């Protein structure tokens, strides 16, 4: 259409249709044109032409077969041969997959142009507004977040001291947007508090209102005392913690989550004091100082931290669990599912390696009654599905119960119609365990020879299940000497274990052999 619009020569479907198709360069675009073609070429009445339009829209084979006979017979009366009439009918039927009536097409085109203009010239504002329109639709928010990432737009996590109830545009350091297009530099999307699951926009607006009136919150207890308890509840606070909205008050999310009952008690006690109008012997500062200390709780490991975020958002925001296994993914030449699907030639399938976290499995049966699984997974590009047949079904079930990242060899095939690609699993294994599920035999850890580092390492290694893997520490002293220390305990080693050990402060590198 565009090539013809810019001067490429073309022929209309038939000389008698030139006056109908000239305005759209010989291509049927509007539903009215289908009806006119049926009238002019096949002698349809207006009523019959409308029935043809409906039949093409519904794509019902019986109706289409009857309409084809009627069209060919009518065209024959105008000296149009059967083969030519068949070809024109096929063209009209193909058109029905995308055609609108002219008034709708014009309105949609105008809106499409406006949104394309806004996305090109005001990309950060456009993406923030799009996310606000689907504030409670996690599937849509996932696709918007993926698109924002592709465009180089940072999405900053929710922050009870900064965020508004809805998504907003925020000025940031240009370092955050160094990979973005020029017009994006220095701006980012700040996650809206109300976009987290199970929090409620009215409650988040109450928090923002209190912050605007009396300044930012200093501690988790300060938040509890200043916000009306009617705007806070356990479930709401839990998701705010999981999503990182309270990190500005306490970075240890596990600790804050454990303290929620104390925070709610502080909120109720503060309201009771205000309502009683009884003068206290202690001022507010003394009362805050008397609050019990937060419980001593180990911070979440990276995998759990991301899993809790996914609970709060419905998708992975700050990172994806697979990001923790970058070395393993690179070693196996893993693509994202979106990359593989995009690269599939339109006329043949191809194979590739993808990874993901299993979200759900759906048991199905083939026409012959054999069981297969449709598996919904997620990777850095978003959700996708893979079908598994035969001997792979039981292995998928076992891995889904373990809730570990998986790596798969898949074939990608273009479905009939050419507009969708299906993925079929050829093998599946836990990421880092190899095709046969065997673990690694050695783990090398390079770290600083400091007491707190060694204490944290010992605590985490003691929690690991027994296995055949050996751990060797390479300790760097203050004098830059290196001490090699082989640990007596043997454990089950895999990529998840490596990631958990590498995350300990003071550990410089952890590698599996």
XYZ file of C-alpha atoms in Angstrom:
513
model
C 0.000 0.000 0.000
C 2.769 2.431 0.991
C 4.860 1.587 -2.080
C 1.881 2.234 -4.358
C 1.050 5.422 -2.486
C 4.546 6.648 -3.292
C 4.289 5.935 -7.004
C 4.772 2.212 -7.612
C 2.671 1.091 -10.583
C -0.189 -1.303 -9.958
C -3.222 -2.947 -11.569
C -6.640 -3.180 -9.979
C -8.181 -6.614 -9.559
C -10.342 -6.109 -12.672
C -11.032 -3.144 -14.998
C -14.635 -2.894 -13.812
C -13.376 -2.336 -10.232
C -11.068 0.612 -10.953
C -13.490 3.267 -9.711
C -13.964 1.318 -6.435
C -10.297 0.579 -5.674
C -8.471 3.608 -7.078
C -8.599 5.578 -3.792
C -6.787 2.695 -2.033
C -4.301 1.946 -4.852
C -5.984 -1.257 -6.037
C -6.092 -2.871 -2.579
C -9.386 -3.570 -0.758
C -9.179 -1.704 2.563
C -12.731 -0.833 3.608
C -15.734 -3.093 4.138
C -17.771 -0.809 1.880
C -15.447 -1.745 -0.988
C -16.219 -5.455 -0.541
C -19.918 -4.706 -0.763
C -19.444 -2.495 -3.839
C -17.331 -5.143 -5.597
C -19.998 -7.773 -4.939
C -22.659 -5.439 -6.373
C -20.719 -4.373 -9.473
C -19.061 -7.679 -10.373
C -21.540 -10.309 -9.138
C -24.867 -8.455 -9.147
C -25.453 -8.598 -5.400
C -28.185 -6.470 -3.883
C -27.224 -4.235 -0.948
C -28.730 -6.755 1.457
C -26.872 -9.670 -0.132
C -23.610 -7.689 -0.110
C -23.987 -7.078 3.622
C -24.499 -10.826 4.181
C -21.277 -11.461 2.239
C -19.428 -8.975 4.453
C -20.717 -10.709 7.588
C -19.832 -14.171 6.277
C -16.269 -13.090 5.548
C -15.942 -11.541 9.000
C -17.151 -14.710 10.748
C -15.082 -17.028 8.501
C -17.678 -19.813 8.680
C -16.783 -22.361 6.004
C -20.346 -23.351 5.096
C -21.423 -19.749 4.620
C -18.269 -18.913 2.680
C -18.706 -21.903 0.361
C -22.284 -20.829 -0.405
C -21.201 -17.224 -0.962
C -18.374 -18.346 -3.283
C -20.856 -20.192 -5.517
C -23.162 -17.174 -5.536
C -20.256 -14.809 -6.349
C -18.888 -16.953 -9.203
C -22.350 -17.405 -10.751
C -23.039 -13.680 -10.550
C -19.622 -12.772 -11.991
C -20.178 -15.156 -14.920
C -23.151 -13.047 -15.991
C -20.690 -10.142 -16.356
C -18.303 -12.264 -18.458
C -15.830 -12.851 -15.614
C -14.315 -16.365 -15.833
C -14.519 -18.816 -12.934
C -10.771 -18.792 -12.207
C -10.609 -14.980 -12.119
C -13.760 -14.737 -9.984
C -12.304 -17.317 -7.574
C -9.099 -15.293 -7.249
C -10.985 -12.058 -6.556
C -13.185 -13.819 -3.988
C -10.026 -15.170 -2.249
C -8.571 -11.646 -2.161
C -11.740 -10.305 -0.557
C -11.803 -13.157 1.968
C -8.185 -12.437 2.942
C -9.037 -8.759 3.328
C -11.782 -9.649 5.831
C -9.082 -10.556 8.362
C -8.159 -6.910 8.845
C -10.798 -4.716 7.194
C -13.005 -2.136 8.907
C -15.706 0.103 7.609
C -14.332 3.406 6.362
C -15.401 5.563 9.324
C -13.779 3.180 11.818
C -10.628 2.812 9.728
C -10.206 6.595 9.507
C -10.732 7.080 13.257
C -8.386 4.226 14.195
C -5.718 5.471 11.785
C -5.902 8.957 13.290
C -5.578 7.619 16.841
C -2.732 5.311 15.744
C -0.903 8.297 14.250
C -1.388 10.342 17.421
C -0.092 7.562 19.679
C 2.856 6.867 17.360
C 3.732 10.577 17.466
C 3.540 10.649 21.271
C 5.623 7.487 21.640
C 8.282 8.845 19.270
C 8.466 12.344 20.758
C 7.423 11.877 24.409
C 8.409 8.238 25.038
C 8.722 8.337 28.836
C 5.441 10.182 29.353
C 3.702 7.948 26.809
C 4.824 4.698 28.451
C 3.928 5.986 31.942
C 0.448 6.972 30.739
C -0.011 3.593 29.014
C 0.884 1.783 32.251
C -1.563 3.932 34.212
C -4.363 2.906 31.843
C -3.751 -0.756 32.772
C -2.802 -0.222 36.397
C -4.322 -3.526 37.587
C -3.509 -5.723 34.567
C -0.200 -7.455 35.301
C -0.013 -9.067 31.830
C -0.276 -5.665 30.156
C 2.144 -4.111 32.652
C 4.632 -6.895 31.866
C 4.529 -6.091 28.154
C 4.810 -2.344 28.816
C 7.774 -2.868 31.163
C 9.483 -5.048 28.550
C 8.915 -2.395 25.891
C 10.203 0.360 28.179
C 13.339 -1.685 28.810
C 13.809 -2.167 25.060
C 13.524 1.602 24.599
C 16.093 2.229 27.333
C 13.605 3.777 29.778
C 14.437 2.918 33.405
C 11.524 1.878 35.624
C 12.380 2.834 39.192
C 10.925 0.643 41.965
C 8.138 1.916 44.236
C 9.276 4.100 47.124
C 6.937 5.219 49.910
C 8.911 8.480 50.206
C 8.948 9.315 46.481
C 6.269 7.448 44.516
C 2.862 8.822 43.694
C -0.204 6.565 43.727
C 0.129 6.127 39.937
C 3.114 5.876 37.610
C 4.930 9.183 37.186
C 7.876 10.625 35.283
C 10.906 11.455 37.372
C 14.172 13.278 36.717
C 17.126 10.974 37.363
C 20.865 10.839 36.890
C 21.770 10.566 33.214
C 23.911 7.580 34.218
C 20.673 5.585 34.576
C 19.636 6.446 31.029
C 23.009 6.209 29.289
C 21.721 3.429 26.992
C 18.528 5.283 26.116
C 17.740 7.436 23.118
C 18.750 11.078 23.425
C 15.247 12.326 24.202
C 14.999 9.898 27.155
C 18.205 11.028 28.910
C 17.635 12.145 32.482
C 14.077 10.825 32.872
C 12.611 7.599 34.144
C 9.271 6.073 35.095
C 8.688 5.795 38.847
C 6.538 2.825 39.816
C 3.178 3.862 41.247
C 2.334 2.647 44.762
C -1.190 1.663 43.725
C 0.172 -0.514 40.890
C 1.290 -3.107 43.441
C -1.146 -5.931 44.017
C -3.632 -5.843 46.905
C -2.902 -2.315 48.104
C -5.687 -0.072 46.794
C -5.344 3.355 45.212
C -7.298 5.155 47.951
C -5.005 3.819 50.697
C -1.880 4.745 48.716
C -3.301 8.230 48.117
C -3.718 8.594 51.911
C -0.034 7.717 52.434
C 1.086 10.193 49.762
C -1.193 12.876 51.240
C 0.346 12.436 54.714
C 3.851 12.573 53.212
C 3.046 15.751 51.285
C 1.583 17.437 54.368
C 4.180 16.464 56.998
C 7.319 15.330 55.192
C 8.890 12.010 54.333
C 8.747 9.007 56.648
C 11.837 8.271 58.730
C 11.266 4.701 59.952
C 8.743 1.917 59.525
C 7.313 2.901 62.918
C 7.012 6.503 61.760
C 4.943 5.282 58.821
C 2.700 3.240 61.112
C 2.131 6.095 63.561
C 1.404 8.786 60.987
C -0.907 6.931 58.618
C -4.490 6.254 59.684
C -4.794 2.520 60.499
C -7.915 2.409 58.320
C -5.556 2.979 55.362
C -3.193 0.196 56.443
C -3.666 -3.523 56.831
C -1.417 -6.572 57.056
C -1.883 -7.742 53.464
C -1.252 -4.253 52.095
C 1.948 -3.751 54.099
C 3.202 -7.210 53.155
C 3.011 -6.415 49.451
C 4.578 -2.993 49.952
C 7.508 -4.724 51.662
C 7.766 -7.428 48.982
C 7.793 -4.789 46.254
C 10.534 -2.741 47.934
C 8.342 0.289 48.660
C 9.684 0.406 52.248
C 13.362 -0.127 51.367
C 13.960 3.581 52.015
C 12.976 2.928 55.667
C 14.722 -0.437 56.092
C 16.603 -2.374 53.403
C 16.130 -5.765 55.070
C 12.745 -6.736 53.611
C 12.575 -9.992 55.564
C 13.015 -8.025 58.799
C 10.350 -5.460 57.880
C 7.910 -8.216 56.906
C 8.420 -9.879 60.291
C 7.823 -6.526 62.041
C 4.440 -5.805 60.411
C 2.382 -6.788 63.504
C 4.458 -4.323 65.576
C 4.004 -1.599 62.943
C 0.235 -2.101 62.913
C 0.141 -2.037 66.716
C 2.051 1.263 66.663
C -0.466 2.628 64.160
C -3.446 1.664 66.314
C -1.842 2.999 69.501
C -1.029 6.343 67.842
C -4.641 6.701 66.677
C -5.931 5.801 70.144
C -3.763 8.528 71.690
C -5.052 11.115 69.231
C -8.679 10.071 69.725
C -8.454 10.021 73.548
C -7.227 13.628 73.763
C -5.480 12.633 77.021
C -2.191 14.456 77.595
C 0.646 11.917 77.764
C 3.505 12.186 80.264
C 5.811 11.337 77.363
C 6.272 13.308 74.167
C 6.138 11.588 70.765
C 9.939 11.366 70.541
C 10.068 9.440 73.838
C 7.306 7.101 72.670
C 9.150 6.385 69.431
C 12.384 5.725 71.326
C 10.516 3.174 73.449
C 9.417 1.142 70.426
C 10.821 -2.404 70.435
C 13.756 -3.100 68.088
C 13.002 -4.795 64.796
C 13.325 -8.600 64.964
C 16.665 -10.097 63.939
C 16.024 -11.785 60.594
C 18.448 -12.814 57.837
C 17.891 -10.873 54.581
C 16.279 -12.755 51.713
C 18.581 -14.426 49.247
C 18.405 -13.012 45.688
C 16.096 -15.718 44.305
C 13.623 -15.298 47.167
C 13.826 -11.503 46.964
C 12.849 -11.616 43.279
C 10.146 -14.220 43.918
C 8.610 -11.934 46.570
C 8.756 -9.004 44.105
C 6.899 -11.095 41.551
C 4.185 -11.700 44.152
C 3.829 -7.936 44.680
C 3.880 -6.882 41.015
C 2.636 -9.901 39.088
C 5.892 -9.841 37.104
C 9.618 -9.330 37.701
C 10.431 -5.610 37.836
C 13.947 -4.835 39.081
C 15.515 -7.968 37.582
C 14.631 -11.465 36.475
C 15.856 -14.532 38.402
C 17.616 -15.676 35.236
C 19.848 -12.582 35.465
C 21.528 -14.308 38.419
C 22.727 -17.057 36.068
C 24.263 -14.927 33.318
C 27.432 -17.069 33.097
C 25.461 -20.316 32.824
C 23.132 -18.879 30.179
C 26.037 -17.559 28.113
C 27.854 -20.895 28.321
C 24.825 -22.684 26.840
C 24.085 -20.005 24.195
C 20.634 -19.396 25.649
C 18.339 -16.946 23.840
C 15.263 -15.276 25.239
C 12.041 -16.774 23.922
C 11.237 -13.468 22.181
C 14.577 -13.522 20.357
C 14.058 -17.090 19.181
C 10.502 -16.449 17.993
C 11.542 -13.263 16.170
C 14.357 -15.117 14.386
C 12.148 -17.972 13.145
C 12.005 -17.941 9.326
C 8.471 -17.673 8.032
C 8.747 -20.795 5.861
C 10.461 -23.275 8.182
C 11.037 -24.103 11.848
C 14.293 -23.841 13.742
C 15.799 -25.060 17.000
C 17.258 -23.122 19.871
C 17.991 -23.093 23.583
C 15.793 -21.065 25.953
C 15.521 -20.833 29.726
C 12.815 -19.824 32.153
C 10.946 -20.225 35.386
C 7.905 -22.503 35.240
C 4.748 -20.603 36.212
C 1.970 -23.090 35.383
C 1.424 -26.371 33.574
C -1.736 -27.378 31.711
C -2.361 -31.024 30.880
C -3.869 -31.615 27.440
C -4.572 -34.582 25.177
C -3.844 -35.100 21.514
C -6.567 -36.279 19.111
C -5.279 -39.810 19.736
C -5.678 -39.423 23.482
C -1.994 -39.042 24.438
C -1.159 -36.642 27.279
C 1.005 -33.598 26.637
C 1.761 -30.464 28.641
C 1.447 -26.801 27.800
C 3.952 -25.111 30.104
C 3.785 -21.393 30.831
C 7.197 -19.935 31.658
C 8.770 -16.526 32.019
C 12.174 -15.161 31.047
C 13.646 -11.671 30.664
C 11.456 -11.030 27.612
C 8.210 -11.922 29.397
C 5.835 -14.914 29.521
C 5.820 -17.641 26.858
C 4.635 -21.236 26.417
C 6.327 -24.513 25.463
C 4.567 -27.812 24.723
C 6.112 -31.101 25.931
C 5.221 -34.587 24.738
C 6.087 -38.196 25.585
C 8.867 -38.956 28.043
C 9.436 -35.263 28.842
C 6.064 -34.859 30.607
C 7.113 -36.529 33.891
C 10.388 -34.618 33.983
C 8.540 -31.306 33.555
C 6.250 -32.221 36.460
C 9.244 -33.013 38.682
C 11.041 -29.766 37.826
C 7.915 -27.656 38.309
C 7.628 -28.954 41.897
C 11.272 -28.056 42.558
C 10.618 -24.454 41.414
C 14.086 -24.088 39.871
C 15.127 -22.280 36.679
C 15.118 -24.629 33.701
C 16.930 -24.712 30.368
C 15.291 -26.287 27.312
C 16.133 -27.298 23.788
C 13.071 -26.361 21.727
C 11.929 -26.317 18.136
C 10.052 -23.276 16.893
C 7.478 -23.713 14.157
C 5.322 -21.195 12.338
C 1.635 -22.065 12.723
C -0.777 -22.029 9.773
C -1.532 -18.442 8.855
C 2.063 -17.369 9.456
C 1.310 -14.972 12.323
C 2.141 -17.167 15.364
C 5.015 -19.407 16.422
C 4.718 -22.482 18.641
C 7.568 -23.871 20.759
C 7.940 -27.616 21.335
C 10.324 -28.918 24.010
C 12.984 -31.448 22.960
C 14.754 -31.626 26.335
C 14.535 -29.949 29.731
C 16.855 -29.782 32.741
C 17.384 -27.664 35.816
C 19.651 -24.772 34.901
C 23.227 -25.647 35.822
C 22.632 -29.394 36.207
C 23.211 -30.550 32.642
C 21.091 -32.723 30.419
C 21.087 -35.709 32.787
C 20.436 -33.596 35.899
C 23.929 -34.210 37.302
C 25.316 -31.521 39.545
C 28.806 -30.036 39.582
C 31.669 -31.543 41.531
C 33.592 -28.403 42.545
C 32.819 -24.841 43.614
C 35.587 -22.247 43.871
C 34.877 -19.176 46.018
C 37.192 -16.155 45.988
C 36.584 -13.919 48.983
C 38.141 -11.634 51.582
C 39.662 -13.250 54.672
C 37.433 -11.392 57.114
C 35.475 -12.805 60.055
C 32.056 -11.487 58.989
C 32.509 -12.870 55.450
C 33.528 -16.317 56.746
C 30.700 -16.329 59.309
C 28.108 -15.556 56.599
C 29.598 -18.194 54.293
C 29.540 -20.858 56.994
C 25.913 -20.077 57.914
C 24.795 -20.368 54.313
C 26.850 -23.493 53.522
C 25.474 -25.223 56.656
C 21.971 -24.780 55.178
C 22.881 -26.545 51.915
C 21.742 -30.157 51.378
C 24.379 -32.882 51.454
C 25.818 -34.018 48.146
C 29.008 -34.883 46.308
C 30.230 -31.350 45.583
C 33.392 -29.935 47.178
C 33.814 -26.252 48.094
C 37.237 -24.608 48.105
C 37.795 -21.115 49.491
C 40.515 -18.852 48.163
C 40.937 -16.230 50.874
C 42.637 -12.922 50.185
C 44.277 -11.380 53.242
C 44.903 -7.719 53.978
C 48.488 -8.257 52.719
C 47.111 -9.535 49.379
C 48.246 -13.101 50.146
C 45.985 -15.965 49.049
C 45.090 -18.877 51.300
C 43.504 -22.026 49.828
C 41.051 -23.761 52.166
C 39.157 -26.928 51.198
C 35.982 -27.351 53.272
C 35.259 -30.814 54.711
C 31.490 -30.719 54.081
C 30.286 -31.918 50.686
C 27.070 -30.460 49.278
C 24.771 -30.630 46.247
C 26.054 -27.987 43.835
C 24.048 -26.267 41.121
C 23.610 -22.813 39.634
C 21.178 -21.743 42.387
C 23.731 -22.624 45.061
C 26.481 -20.729 43.225
C 24.240 -17.672 43.004
C 23.360 -17.824 46.714
C 27.050 -18.021 47.703
C 28.155 -15.331 45.239
C 25.620 -12.888 46.730
C 27.255 -12.833 50.181
C 28.976 -9.468 50.855
C 32.734 -9.938 50.608
C 32.533 -12.810 48.105
C 34.217 -11.611 44.944
C 33.540 -14.594 42.690
C 31.972 -18.049 42.820
C 32.440 -20.553 40.002
C 31.248 -24.116 39.409
C 33.482 -26.742 37.825
